[in-house]
PDB file of N, CA and C in Angstrom:
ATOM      1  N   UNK A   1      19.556  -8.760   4.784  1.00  0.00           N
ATOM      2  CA  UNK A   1      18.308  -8.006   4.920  1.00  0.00           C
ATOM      3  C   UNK A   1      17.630  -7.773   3.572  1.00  0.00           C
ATOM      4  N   UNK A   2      18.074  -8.274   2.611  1.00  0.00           N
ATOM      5  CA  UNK A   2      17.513  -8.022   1.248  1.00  0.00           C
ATOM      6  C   UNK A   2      16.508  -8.616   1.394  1.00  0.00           C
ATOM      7  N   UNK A   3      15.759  -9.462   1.716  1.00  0.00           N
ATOM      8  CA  UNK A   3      14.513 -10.616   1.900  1.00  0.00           C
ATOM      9  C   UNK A   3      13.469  -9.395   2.776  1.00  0.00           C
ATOM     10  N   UNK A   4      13.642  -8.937   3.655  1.00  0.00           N
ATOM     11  CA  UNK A   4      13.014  -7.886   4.240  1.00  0.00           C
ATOM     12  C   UNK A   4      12.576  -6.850   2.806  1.00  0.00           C
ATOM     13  N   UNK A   5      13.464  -6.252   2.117  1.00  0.00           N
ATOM     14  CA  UNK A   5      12.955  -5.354   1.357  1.00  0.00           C
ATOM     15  C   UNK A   5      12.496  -5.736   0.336  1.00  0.00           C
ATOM     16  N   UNK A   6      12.485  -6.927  -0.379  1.00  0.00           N
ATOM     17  CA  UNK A   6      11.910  -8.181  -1.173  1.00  0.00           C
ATOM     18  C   UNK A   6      10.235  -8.199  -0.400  1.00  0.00           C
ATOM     19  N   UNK A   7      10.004  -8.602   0.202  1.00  0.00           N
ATOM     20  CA  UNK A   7       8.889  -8.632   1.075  1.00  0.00           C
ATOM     21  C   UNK A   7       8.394  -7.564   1.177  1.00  0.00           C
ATOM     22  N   UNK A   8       8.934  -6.266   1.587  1.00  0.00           N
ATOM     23  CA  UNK A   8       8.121  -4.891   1.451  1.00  0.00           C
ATOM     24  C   UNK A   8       7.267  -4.480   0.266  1.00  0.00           C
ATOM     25  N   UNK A   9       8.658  -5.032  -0.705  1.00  0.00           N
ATOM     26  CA  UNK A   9       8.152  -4.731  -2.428  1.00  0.00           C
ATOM     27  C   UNK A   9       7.030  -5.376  -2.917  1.00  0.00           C
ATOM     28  N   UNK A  10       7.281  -6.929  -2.620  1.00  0.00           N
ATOM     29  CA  UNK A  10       5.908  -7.698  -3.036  1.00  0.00           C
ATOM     30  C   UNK A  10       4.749  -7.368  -2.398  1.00  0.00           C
ATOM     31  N   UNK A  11       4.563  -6.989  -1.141  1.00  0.00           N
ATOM     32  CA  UNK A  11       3.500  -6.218  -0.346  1.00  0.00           C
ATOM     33  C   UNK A  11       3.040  -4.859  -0.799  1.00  0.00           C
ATOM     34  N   UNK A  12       3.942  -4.399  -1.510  1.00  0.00           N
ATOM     35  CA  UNK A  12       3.594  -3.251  -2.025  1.00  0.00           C
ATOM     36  C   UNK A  12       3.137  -3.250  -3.486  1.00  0.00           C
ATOM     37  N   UNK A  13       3.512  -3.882  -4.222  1.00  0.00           N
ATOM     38  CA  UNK A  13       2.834  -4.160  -5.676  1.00  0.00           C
ATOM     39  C   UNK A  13       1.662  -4.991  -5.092  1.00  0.00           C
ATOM     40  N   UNK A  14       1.232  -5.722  -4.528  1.00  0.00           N
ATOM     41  CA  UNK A  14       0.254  -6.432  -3.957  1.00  0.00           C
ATOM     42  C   UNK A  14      -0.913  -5.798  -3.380  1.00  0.00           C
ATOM     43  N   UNK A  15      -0.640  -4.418  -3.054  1.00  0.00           N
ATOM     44  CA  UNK A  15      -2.157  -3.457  -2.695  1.00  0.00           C
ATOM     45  C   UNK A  15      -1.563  -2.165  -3.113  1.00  0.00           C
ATOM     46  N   UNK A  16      -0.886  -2.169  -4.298  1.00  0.00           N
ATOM     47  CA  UNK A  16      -1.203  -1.555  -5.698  1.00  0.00           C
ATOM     48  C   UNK A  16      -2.085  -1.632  -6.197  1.00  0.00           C
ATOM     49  N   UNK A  17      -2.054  -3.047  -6.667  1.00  0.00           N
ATOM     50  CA  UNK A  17      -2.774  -3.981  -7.636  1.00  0.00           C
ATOM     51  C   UNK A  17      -4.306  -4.286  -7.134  1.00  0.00           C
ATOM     52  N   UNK A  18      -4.288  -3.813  -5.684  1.00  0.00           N
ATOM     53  CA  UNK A  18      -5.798  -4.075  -5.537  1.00  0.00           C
ATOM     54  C   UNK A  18      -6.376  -2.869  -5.054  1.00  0.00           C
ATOM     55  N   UNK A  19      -5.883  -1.881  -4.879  1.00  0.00           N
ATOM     56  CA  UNK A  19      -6.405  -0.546  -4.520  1.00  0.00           C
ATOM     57  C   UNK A  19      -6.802   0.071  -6.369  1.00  0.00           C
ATOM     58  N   UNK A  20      -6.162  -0.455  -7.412  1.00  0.00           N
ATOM     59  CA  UNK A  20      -6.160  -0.262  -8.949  1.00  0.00           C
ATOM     60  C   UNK A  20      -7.184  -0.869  -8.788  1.00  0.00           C
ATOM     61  N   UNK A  21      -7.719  -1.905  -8.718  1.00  0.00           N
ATOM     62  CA  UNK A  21      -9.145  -2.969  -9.325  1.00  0.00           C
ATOM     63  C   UNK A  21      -9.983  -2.209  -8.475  1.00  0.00           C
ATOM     64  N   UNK A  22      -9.834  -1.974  -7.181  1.00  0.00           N
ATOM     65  CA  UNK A  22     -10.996  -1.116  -6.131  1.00  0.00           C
ATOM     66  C   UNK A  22     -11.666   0.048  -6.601  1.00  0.00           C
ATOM     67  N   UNK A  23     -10.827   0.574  -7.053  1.00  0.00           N
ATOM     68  CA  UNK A  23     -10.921   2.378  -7.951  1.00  0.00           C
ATOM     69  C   UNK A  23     -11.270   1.986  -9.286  1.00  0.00           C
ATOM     70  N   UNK A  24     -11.176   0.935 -10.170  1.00  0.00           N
ATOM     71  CA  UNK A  24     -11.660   0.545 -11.284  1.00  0.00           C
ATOM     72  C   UNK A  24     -13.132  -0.158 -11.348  1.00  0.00           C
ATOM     73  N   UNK A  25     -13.429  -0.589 -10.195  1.00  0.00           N
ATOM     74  CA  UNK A  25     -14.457  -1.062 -10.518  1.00  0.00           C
ATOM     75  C   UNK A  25     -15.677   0.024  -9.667  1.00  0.00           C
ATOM     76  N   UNK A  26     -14.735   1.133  -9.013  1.00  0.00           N
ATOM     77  CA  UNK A  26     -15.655   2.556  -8.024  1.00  0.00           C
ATOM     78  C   UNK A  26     -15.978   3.067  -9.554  1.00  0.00           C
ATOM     79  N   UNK A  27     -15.366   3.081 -10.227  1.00  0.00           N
ATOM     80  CA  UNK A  27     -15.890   3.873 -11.575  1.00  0.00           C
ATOM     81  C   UNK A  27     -16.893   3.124 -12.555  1.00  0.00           C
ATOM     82  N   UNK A  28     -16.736   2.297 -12.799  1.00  0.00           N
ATOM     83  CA  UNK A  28     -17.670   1.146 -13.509  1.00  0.00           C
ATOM     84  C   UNK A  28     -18.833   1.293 -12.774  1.00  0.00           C
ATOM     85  N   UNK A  29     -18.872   1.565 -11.785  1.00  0.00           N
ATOM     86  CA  UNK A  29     -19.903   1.427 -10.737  1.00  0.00           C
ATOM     87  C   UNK A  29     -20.414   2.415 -10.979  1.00  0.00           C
ATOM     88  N   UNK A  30     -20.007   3.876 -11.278  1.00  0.00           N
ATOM     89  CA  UNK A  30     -20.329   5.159 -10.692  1.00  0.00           C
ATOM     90  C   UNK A  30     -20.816   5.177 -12.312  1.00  0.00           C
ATOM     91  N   UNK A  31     -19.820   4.710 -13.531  1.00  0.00           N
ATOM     92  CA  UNK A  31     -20.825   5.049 -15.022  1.00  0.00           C
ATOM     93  C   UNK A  31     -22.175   4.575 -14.972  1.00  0.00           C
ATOM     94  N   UNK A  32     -21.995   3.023 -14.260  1.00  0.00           N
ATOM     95  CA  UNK A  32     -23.288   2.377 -14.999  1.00  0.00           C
ATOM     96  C   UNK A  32     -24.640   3.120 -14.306  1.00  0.00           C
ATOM     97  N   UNK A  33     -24.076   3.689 -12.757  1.00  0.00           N
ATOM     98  CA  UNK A  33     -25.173   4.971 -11.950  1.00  0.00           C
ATOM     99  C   UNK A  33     -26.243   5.710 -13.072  1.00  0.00           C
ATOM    100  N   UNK A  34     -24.736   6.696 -13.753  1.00  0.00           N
ATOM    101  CA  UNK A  34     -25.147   7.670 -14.127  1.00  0.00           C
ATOM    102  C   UNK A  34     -25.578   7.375 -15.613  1.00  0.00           C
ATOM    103  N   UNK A  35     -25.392   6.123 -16.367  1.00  0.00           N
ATOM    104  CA  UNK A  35     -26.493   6.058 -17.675  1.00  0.00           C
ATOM    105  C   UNK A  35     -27.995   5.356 -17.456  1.00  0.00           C
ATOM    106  N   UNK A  36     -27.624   5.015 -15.584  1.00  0.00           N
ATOM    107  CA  UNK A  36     -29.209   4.670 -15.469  1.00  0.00           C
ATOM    108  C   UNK A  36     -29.487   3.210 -15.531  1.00  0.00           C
ATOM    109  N   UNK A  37     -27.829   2.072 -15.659  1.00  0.00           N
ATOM    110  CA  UNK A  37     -28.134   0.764 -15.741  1.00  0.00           C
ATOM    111  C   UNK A  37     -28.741   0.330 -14.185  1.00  0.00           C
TER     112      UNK A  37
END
C-alpha cells in the first residue's frame, strides 16, 4: 500500500503548488489594481 500513499503525496504537493501560483498571482493582480496599472 505504499504506492497509494506515494500517490496521495504527489497529489498533494501537486495542488500545493498550484493553489501557491493561484494566490500569487490573486496578489499581483490585486497590487497592479491598486497602483492603478
Amino acid at each position: 500500500m505504499w504506492y497509494f500513499a506515494w500517490i496521495l503525496g504527489t497529489l498533494l504537493a501537486c495542488a500545493f503548488g498550484i493553489i501557491t501560483a493561484l494566490a500569487l498571482e490573486h496578489h499581483e493582480a490585486a497590487d497592479a489594481a491598486k497602483s492603478g496599472r
